[in-house]
Every structure is written in C-alpha cells, then in structure tokens.
PDB file of C-alpha atoms and ligand atoms in Angstrom:
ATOM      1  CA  UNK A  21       0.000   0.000   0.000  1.00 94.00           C
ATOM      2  CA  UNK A  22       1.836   3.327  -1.083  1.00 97.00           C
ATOM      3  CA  UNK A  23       0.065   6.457  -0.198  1.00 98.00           C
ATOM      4  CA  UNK A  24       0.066  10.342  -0.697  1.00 98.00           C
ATOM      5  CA  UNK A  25      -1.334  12.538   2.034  1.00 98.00           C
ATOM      6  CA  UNK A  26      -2.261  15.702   1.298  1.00 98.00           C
ATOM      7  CA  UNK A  27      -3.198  18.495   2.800  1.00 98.00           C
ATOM      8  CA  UNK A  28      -2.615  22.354   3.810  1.00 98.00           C
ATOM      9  CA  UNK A  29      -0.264  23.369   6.765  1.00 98.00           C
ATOM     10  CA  UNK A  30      -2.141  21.834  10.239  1.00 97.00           C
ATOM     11  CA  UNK A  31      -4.620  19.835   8.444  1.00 98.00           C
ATOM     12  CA  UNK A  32      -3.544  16.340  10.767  1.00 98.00           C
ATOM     13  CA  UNK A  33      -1.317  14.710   7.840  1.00 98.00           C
ATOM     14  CA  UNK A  34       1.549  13.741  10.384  1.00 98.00           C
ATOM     15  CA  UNK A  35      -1.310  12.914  12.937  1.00 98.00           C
ATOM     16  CA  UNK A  36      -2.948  10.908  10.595  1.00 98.00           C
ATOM     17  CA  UNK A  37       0.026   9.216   9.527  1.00 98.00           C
ATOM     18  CA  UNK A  38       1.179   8.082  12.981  1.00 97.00           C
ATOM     19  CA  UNK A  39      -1.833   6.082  13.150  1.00 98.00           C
ATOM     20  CA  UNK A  40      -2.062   4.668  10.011  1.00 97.00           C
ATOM     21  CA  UNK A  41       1.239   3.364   9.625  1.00 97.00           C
ATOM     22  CA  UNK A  42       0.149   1.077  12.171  1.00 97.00           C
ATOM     23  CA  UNK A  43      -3.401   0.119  10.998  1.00 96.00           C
ATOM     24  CA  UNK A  44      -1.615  -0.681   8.195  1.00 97.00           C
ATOM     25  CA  UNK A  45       1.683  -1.815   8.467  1.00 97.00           C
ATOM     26  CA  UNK A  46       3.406   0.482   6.088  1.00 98.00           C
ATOM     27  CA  UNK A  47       6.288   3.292   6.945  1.00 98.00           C
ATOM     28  CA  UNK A  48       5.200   7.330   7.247  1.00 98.00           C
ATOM     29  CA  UNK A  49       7.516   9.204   5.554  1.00 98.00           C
ATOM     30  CA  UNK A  50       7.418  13.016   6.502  1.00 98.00           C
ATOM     31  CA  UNK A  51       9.865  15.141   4.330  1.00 98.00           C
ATOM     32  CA  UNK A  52       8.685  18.038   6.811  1.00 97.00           C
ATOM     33  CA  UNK A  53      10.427  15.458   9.346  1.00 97.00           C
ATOM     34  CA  UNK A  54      13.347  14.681   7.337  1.00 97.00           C
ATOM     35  CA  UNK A  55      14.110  18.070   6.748  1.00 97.00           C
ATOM     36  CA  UNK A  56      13.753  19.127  10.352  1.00 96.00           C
ATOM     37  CA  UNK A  57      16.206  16.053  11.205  1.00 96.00           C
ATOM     38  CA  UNK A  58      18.294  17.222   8.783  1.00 96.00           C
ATOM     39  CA  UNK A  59      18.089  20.863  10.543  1.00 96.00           C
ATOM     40  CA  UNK A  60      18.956  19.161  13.764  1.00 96.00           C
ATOM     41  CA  UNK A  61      21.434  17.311  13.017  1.00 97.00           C
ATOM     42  CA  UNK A  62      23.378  20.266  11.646  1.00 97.00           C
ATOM     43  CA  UNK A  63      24.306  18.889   8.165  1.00 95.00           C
ATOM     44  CA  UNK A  64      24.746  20.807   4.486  1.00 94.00           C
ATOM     45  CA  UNK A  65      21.481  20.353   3.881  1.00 93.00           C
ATOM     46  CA  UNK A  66      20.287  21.517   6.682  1.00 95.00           C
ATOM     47  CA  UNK A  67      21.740  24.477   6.927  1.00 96.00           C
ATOM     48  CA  UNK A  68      20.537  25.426   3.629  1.00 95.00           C
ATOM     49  CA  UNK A  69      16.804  24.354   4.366  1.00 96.00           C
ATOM     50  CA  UNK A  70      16.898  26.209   7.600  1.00 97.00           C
ATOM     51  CA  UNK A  71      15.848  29.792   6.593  1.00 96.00           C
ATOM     52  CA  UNK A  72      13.591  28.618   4.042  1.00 97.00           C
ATOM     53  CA  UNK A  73      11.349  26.506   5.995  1.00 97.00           C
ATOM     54  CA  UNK A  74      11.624  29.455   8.748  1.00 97.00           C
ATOM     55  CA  UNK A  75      10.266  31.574   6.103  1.00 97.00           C
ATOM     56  CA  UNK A  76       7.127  28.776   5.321  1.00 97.00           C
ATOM     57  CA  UNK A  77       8.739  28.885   1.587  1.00 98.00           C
ATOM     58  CA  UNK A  78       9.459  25.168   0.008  1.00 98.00           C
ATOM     59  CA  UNK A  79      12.984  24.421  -0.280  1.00 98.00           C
ATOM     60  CA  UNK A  80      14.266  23.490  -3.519  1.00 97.00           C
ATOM     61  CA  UNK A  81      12.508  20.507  -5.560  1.00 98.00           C
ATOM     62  CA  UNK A  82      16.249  19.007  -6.114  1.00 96.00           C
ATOM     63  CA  UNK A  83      17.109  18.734  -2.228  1.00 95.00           C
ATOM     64  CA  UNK A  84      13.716  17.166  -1.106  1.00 97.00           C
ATOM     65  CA  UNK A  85      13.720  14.487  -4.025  1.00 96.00           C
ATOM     66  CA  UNK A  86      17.611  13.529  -2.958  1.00 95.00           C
ATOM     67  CA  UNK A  87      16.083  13.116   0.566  1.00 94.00           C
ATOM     68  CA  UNK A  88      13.166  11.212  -0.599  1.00 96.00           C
ATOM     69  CA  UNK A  89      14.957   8.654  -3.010  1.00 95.00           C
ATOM     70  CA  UNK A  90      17.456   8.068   0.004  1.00 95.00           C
ATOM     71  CA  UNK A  91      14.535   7.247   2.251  1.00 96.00           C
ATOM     72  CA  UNK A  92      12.579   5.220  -0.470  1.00 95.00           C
ATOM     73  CA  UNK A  93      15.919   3.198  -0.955  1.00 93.00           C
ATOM     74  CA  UNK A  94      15.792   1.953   2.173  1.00 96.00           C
ATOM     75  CA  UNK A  95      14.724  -1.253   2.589  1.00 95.00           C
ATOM     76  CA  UNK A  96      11.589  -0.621   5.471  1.00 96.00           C
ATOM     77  CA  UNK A  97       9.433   0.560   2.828  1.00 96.00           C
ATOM     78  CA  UNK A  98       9.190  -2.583   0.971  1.00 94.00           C
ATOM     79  CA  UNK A  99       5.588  -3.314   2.297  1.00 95.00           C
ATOM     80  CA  UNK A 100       4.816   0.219   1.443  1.00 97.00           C
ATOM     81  CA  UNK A 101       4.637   3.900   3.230  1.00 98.00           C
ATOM     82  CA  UNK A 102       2.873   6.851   3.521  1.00 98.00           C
ATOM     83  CA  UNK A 103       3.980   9.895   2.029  1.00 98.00           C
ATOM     84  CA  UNK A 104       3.080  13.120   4.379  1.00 98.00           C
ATOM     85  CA  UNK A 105       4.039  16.499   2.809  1.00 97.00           C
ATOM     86  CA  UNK A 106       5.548  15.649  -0.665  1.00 98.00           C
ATOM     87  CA  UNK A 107       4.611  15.819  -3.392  1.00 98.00           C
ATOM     88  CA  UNK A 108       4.191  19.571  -2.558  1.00 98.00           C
ATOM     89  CA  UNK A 109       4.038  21.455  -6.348  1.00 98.00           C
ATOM     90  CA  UNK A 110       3.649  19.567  -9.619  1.00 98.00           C
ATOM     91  CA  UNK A 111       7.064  19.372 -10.705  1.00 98.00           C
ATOM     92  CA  UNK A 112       7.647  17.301  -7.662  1.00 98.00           C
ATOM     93  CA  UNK A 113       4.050  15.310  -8.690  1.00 98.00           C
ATOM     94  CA  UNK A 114       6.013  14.988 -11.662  1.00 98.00           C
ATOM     95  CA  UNK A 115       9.443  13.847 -10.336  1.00 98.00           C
ATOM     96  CA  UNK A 116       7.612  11.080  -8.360  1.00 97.00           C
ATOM     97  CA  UNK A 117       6.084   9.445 -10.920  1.00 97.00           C
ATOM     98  CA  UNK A 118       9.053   9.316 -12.978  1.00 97.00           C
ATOM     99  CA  UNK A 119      10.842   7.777  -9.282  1.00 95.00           C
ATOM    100  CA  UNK A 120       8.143   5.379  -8.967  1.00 95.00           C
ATOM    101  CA  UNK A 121       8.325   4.429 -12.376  1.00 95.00           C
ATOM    102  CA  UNK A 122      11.857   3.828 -12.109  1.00 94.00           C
ATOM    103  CA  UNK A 123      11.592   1.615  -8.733  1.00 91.00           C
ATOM    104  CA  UNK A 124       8.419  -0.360 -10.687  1.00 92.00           C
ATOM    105  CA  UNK A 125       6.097   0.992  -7.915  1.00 92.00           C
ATOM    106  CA  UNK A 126       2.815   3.249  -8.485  1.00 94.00           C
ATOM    107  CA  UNK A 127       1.034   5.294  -5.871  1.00 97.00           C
ATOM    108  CA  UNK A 128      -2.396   3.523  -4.789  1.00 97.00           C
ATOM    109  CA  UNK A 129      -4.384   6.466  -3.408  1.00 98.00           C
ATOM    110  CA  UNK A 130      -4.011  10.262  -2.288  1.00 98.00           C
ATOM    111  CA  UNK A 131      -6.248  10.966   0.481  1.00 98.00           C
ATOM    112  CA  UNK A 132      -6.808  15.109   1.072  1.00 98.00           C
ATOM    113  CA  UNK A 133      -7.667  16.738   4.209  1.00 98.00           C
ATOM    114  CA  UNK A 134     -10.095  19.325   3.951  1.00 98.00           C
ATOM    115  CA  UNK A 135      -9.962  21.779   6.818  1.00 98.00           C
ATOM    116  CA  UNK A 136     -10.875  25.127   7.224  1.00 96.00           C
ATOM    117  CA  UNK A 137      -8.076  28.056   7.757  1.00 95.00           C
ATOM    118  CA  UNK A 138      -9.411  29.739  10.784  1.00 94.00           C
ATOM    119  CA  UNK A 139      -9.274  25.910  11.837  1.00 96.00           C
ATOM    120  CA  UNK A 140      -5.985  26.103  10.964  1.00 97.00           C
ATOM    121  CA  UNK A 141      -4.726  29.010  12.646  1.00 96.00           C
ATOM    122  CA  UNK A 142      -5.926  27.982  15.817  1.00 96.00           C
ATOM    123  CA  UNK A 143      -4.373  24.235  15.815  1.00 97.00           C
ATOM    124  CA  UNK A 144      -0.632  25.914  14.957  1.00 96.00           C
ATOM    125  CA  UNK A 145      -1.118  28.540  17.598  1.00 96.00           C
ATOM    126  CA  UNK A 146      -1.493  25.961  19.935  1.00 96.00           C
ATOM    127  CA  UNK A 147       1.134  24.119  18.802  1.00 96.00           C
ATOM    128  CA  UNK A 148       3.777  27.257  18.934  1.00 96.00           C
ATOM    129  CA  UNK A 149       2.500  27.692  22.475  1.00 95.00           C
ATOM    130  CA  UNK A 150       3.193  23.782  23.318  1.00 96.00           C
ATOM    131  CA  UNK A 151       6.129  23.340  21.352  1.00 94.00           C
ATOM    132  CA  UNK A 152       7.648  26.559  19.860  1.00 90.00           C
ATOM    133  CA  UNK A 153       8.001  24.972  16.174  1.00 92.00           C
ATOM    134  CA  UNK A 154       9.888  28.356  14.524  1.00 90.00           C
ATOM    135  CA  UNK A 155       7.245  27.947  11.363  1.00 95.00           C
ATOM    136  CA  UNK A 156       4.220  28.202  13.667  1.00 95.00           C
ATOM    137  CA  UNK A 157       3.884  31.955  14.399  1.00 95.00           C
ATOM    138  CA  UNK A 158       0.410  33.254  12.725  1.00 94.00           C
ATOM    139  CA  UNK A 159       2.280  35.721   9.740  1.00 95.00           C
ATOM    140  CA  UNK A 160       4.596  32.263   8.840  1.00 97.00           C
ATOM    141  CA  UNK A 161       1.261  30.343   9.248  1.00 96.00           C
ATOM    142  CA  UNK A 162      -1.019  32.471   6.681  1.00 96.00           C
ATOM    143  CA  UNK A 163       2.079  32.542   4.030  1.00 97.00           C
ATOM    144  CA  UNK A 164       2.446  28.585   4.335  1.00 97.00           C
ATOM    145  CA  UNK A 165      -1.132  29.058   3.551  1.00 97.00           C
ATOM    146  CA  UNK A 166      -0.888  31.066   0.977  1.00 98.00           C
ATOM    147  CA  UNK A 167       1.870  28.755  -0.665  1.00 98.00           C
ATOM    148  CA  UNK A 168      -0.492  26.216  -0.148  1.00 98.00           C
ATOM    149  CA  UNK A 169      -3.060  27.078  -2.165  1.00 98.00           C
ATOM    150  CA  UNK A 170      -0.489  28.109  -4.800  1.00 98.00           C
ATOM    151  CA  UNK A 171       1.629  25.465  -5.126  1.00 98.00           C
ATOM    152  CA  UNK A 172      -0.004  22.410  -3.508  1.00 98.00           C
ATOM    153  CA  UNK A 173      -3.508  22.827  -4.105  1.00 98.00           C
ATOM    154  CA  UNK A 174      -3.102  21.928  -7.771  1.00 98.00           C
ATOM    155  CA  UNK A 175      -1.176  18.184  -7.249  1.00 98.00           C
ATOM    156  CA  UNK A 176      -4.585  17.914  -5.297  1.00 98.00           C
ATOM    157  CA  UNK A 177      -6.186  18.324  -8.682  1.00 98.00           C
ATOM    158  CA  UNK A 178      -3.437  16.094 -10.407  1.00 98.00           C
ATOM    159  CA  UNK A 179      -4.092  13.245  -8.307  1.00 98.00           C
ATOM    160  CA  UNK A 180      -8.145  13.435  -8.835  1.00 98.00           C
ATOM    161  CA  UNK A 181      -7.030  13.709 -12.804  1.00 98.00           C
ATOM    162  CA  UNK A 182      -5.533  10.282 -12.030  1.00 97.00           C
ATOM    163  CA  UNK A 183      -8.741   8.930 -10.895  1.00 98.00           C
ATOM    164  CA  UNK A 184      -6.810   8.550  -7.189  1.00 98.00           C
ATOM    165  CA  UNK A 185      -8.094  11.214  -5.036  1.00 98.00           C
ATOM    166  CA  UNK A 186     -10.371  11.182  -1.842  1.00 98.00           C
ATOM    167  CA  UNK A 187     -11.433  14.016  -0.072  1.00 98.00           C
ATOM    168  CA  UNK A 188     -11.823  13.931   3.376  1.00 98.00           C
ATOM    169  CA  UNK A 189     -13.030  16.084   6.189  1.00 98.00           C
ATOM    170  CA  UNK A 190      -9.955  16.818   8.228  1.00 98.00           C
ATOM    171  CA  UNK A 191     -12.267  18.429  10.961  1.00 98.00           C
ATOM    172  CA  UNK A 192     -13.195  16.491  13.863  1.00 97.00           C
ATOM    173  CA  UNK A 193     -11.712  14.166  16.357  1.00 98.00           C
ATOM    174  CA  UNK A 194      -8.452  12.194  15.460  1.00 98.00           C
ATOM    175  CA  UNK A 195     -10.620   9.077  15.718  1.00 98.00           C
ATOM    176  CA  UNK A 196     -13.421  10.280  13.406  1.00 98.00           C
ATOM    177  CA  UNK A 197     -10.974  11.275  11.032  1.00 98.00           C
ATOM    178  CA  UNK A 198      -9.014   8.398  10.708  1.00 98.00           C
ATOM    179  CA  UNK A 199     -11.962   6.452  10.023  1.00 98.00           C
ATOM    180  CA  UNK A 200     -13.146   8.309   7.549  1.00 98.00           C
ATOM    181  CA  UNK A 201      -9.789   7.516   6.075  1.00 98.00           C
ATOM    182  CA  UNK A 202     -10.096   4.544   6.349  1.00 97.00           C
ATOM    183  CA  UNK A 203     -13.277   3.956   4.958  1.00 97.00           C
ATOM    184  CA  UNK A 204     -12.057   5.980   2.226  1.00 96.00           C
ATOM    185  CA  UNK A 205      -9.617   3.324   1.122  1.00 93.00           C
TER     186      UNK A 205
HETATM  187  P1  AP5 B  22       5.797  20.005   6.995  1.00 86.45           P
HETATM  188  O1  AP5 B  22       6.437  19.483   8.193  1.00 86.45           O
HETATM  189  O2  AP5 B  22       5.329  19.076   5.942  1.00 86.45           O
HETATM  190  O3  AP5 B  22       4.630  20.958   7.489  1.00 86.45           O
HETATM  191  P2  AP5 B  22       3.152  21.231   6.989  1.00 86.45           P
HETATM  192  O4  AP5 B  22       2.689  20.633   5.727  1.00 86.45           O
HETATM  193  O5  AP5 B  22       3.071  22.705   7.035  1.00 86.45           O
HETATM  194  O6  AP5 B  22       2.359  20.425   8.001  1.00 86.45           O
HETATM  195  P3  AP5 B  22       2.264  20.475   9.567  1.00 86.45           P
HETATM  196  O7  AP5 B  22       3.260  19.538  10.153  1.00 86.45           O
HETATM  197  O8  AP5 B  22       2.255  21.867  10.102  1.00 86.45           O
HETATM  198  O9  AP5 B  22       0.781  19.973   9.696  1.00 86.45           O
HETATM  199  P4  AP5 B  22       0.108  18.553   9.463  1.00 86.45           P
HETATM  200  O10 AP5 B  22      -0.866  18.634   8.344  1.00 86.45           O
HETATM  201  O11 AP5 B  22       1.112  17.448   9.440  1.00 86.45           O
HETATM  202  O12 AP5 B  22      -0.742  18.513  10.787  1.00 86.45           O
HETATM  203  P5  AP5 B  22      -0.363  17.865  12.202  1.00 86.45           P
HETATM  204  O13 AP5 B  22      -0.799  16.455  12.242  1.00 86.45           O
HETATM  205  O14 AP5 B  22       1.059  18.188  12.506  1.00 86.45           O
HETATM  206  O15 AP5 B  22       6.735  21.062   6.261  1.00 86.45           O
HETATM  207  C1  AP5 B  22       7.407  22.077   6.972  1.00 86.45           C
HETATM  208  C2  AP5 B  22       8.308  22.835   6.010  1.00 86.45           C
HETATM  209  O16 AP5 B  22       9.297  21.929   5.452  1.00 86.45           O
HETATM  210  C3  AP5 B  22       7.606  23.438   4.772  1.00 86.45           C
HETATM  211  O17 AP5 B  22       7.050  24.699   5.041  1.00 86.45           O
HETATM  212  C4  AP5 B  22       8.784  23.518   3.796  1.00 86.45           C
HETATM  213  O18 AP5 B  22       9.619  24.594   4.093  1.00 86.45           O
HETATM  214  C5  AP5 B  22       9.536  22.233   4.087  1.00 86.45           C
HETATM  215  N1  AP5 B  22       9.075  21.103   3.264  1.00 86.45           N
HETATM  216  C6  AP5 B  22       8.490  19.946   3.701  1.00 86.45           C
HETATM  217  N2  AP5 B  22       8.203  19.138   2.673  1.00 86.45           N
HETATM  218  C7  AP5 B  22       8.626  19.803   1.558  1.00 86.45           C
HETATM  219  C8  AP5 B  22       8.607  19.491   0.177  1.00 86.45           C
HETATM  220  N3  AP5 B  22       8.066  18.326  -0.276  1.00 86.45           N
HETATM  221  N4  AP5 B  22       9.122  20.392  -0.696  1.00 86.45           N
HETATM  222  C9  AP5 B  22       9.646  21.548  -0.265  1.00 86.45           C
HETATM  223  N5  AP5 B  22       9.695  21.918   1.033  1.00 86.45           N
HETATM  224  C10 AP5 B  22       9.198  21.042   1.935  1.00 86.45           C
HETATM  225  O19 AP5 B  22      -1.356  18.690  13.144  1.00 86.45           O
HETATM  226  C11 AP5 B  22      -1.153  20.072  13.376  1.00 86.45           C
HETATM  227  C12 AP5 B  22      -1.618  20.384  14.803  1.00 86.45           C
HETATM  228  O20 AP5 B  22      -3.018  20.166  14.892  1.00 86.45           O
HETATM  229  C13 AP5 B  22      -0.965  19.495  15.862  1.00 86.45           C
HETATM  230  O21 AP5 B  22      -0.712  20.249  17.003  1.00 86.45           O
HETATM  231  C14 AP5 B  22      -2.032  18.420  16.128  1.00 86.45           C
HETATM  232  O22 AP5 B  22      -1.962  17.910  17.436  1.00 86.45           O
HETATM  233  C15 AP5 B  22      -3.317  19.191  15.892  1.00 86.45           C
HETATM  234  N6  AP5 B  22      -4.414  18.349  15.377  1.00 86.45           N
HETATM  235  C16 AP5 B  22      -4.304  17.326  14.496  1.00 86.45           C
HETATM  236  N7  AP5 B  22      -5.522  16.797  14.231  1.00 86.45           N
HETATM  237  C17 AP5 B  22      -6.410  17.521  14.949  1.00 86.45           C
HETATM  238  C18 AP5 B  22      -7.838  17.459  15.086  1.00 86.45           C
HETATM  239  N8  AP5 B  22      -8.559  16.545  14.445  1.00 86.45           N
HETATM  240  N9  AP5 B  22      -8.431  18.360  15.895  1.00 86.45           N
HETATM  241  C19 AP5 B  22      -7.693  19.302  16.571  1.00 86.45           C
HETATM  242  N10 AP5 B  22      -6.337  19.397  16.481  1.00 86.45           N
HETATM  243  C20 AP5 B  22      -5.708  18.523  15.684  1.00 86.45           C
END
C-alpha cells in the first residue's frame, strides 16, 4: 500500500500518519520530518533548508527528491509507506512518478484533508504555544497558507485527474478522522 497525504499546513497529515502506519503496516515518511532532522542534526542540507522553511517557503525541488529517493531506498518501505508532505508542487508530482516508475512501484491512493483556515490558525497557535516549532507563528502560518493554495492545491487536482483522489473532512476528532480515512480506502 503506497500512499500520498495531502493536505494544507495543520490539516492532521503527520497525525494521521502516525496512526495509520500502524493500521496498516506500512512506513510514514514526513519530508517536513526529514528536513527538520536534517536541521537538527546540523548537516549541508540543513543548513541550507533552515531559513527557508523558517520563512514557510518550500525548499528546492532538487534537495527534497535527494532526501526522498534516500529514504525510499531503504529497505523498510518494501511493504509500502505513507507519504506526508511531498509531493508539494507539480514538478515534484512529476518527479515522483518518474521515481516510482523507475523503482516499478505506483502510488495507490491520495487521500486530502479538507480543513478550514481559521481551523488552521488555531491548531498551529497551539502548537507554537506547546512546542515553539519556529514555522508556527500566525504571519509564517497564513504565508504557508498562501503557498499552499499556490503550489499544492493543484497536485490535489493532479491526483483526482488520475482517478486517485479522496477528499476527506480533516475536521473532527483524530478518531473520526481516521476512520473516515479509512473507509475511504
Ligand atoms: P511540513 O512538516 O510538511 O509541514 P506542513 O505541511 O506545514 O504540516 P504540519 O506539520 O504543520 O501539519 P500537518 O498537516 O502534518 O498537521 P499535524 O498532524 O502536525 O513542512 C514544513 C516545512 O518543510 C515546509 O514549510 C517547507 O519549508 C519544508 N518542506 C516539507 N516538505 C517539503 C517538500 N516536499 N518540498 C519543499 N519543502 C518542503 O497537526 C497540526 C496540529 O493540529 C498538531 O498540534 C495536532 O496535534 C493538531 N491536530 C491534528 N488533528 C487535529 C484534530 N482533528 N483536531 C484538533 N487538532 C488537531
């Protein structure tokens, strides 16, 4: 089972991932996460992403693919994964299908979280006041937005070209939501 979530900024992907990694056996693979670990850790990369994703601006399409491939050549994935946060414009869209098509794998479904921005706002003010992420403030917030809808909003419409998409309400409790999810597969 390999599957896209998608999503704006706050919508639950990474919640919704950690939960259905286990339902169903399969790896999450956040490039949000690997990015941030890559931050973290202090390497190259990171130290280039760092401003950008402080900024809520998507770091180069040539950085996040290397990332991805290296993850996707690793050998937990075989049974399949989860991707949360890529493919974020459609020249990534793009870039994995031509991975996948190299690797002889194909994407099964993309699932979409539909949630409201004022929604939005509130979930990643609470989450700067619990955990201080440095892309959480409310300006950062409303331009992740903002890139959202610009960039990402139309691999929502390249997926339901492909006869893959769902739509699901993202608003709710975790459990609702990830049954609808489910039931959606
Ligand atoms: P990334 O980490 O992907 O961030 P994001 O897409 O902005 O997503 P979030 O992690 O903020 O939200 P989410 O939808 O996962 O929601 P979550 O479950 O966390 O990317 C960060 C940055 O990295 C980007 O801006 C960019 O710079 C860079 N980047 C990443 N991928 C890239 C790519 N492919 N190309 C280029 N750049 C890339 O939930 C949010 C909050 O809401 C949590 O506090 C949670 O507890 C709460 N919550 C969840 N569900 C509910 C619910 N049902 N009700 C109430 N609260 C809820």
């Amino acid at each position: 089972m390999r599957l896209v979530l998608l999503g704006p900024p706050g919508s639950g992907k990474g919640t919704q991932a950690a939960l259905l990694k286990d339902r169903l056996n399969v790896v999450h693979i956040s490039t949000g996460d690997l990015l941030r670990a890559a931050v973290a850790a202090g390497t190259e990369l990171g130290k280039i992403a760092k401003a950008t994703m402080d900024a809520g601006e998507l770091v180069s399409d040539d950085l996040v693919l290397q990332l991805l491939e290296d993850r996707l050549g690793q050998p937990d994935v075989a049974n399949g994964y989860i991707l949360d946060g890529y493919p974020r414009n459609l020249a990534q869209a793009k870039a994995l299908d031509a991975l996948l098509s190299r690797l002889e794998q194909n994407i099964d479904q993309a699932l979409a979280l539909i949630v409201d921005e004022e929604q939005i706002v509130a979930r990643l003010a609470q989450r700067a006041s619990e955990q201080g992420r440095t892309d959480d403030s409310e300006s950062v917030v409303r331009h992740r937005l903002h890139v959202y809808a610009e960039q990402t909003a139309p691999v929502v419409d390249y997926y339901e070209a492909k006869g893959l998409l769902a739509r699901i309400d993202g608003v709710g409790s975790i459990e609702e939501i990830n049954q609808r999810l489910m039931d959606a597969m």
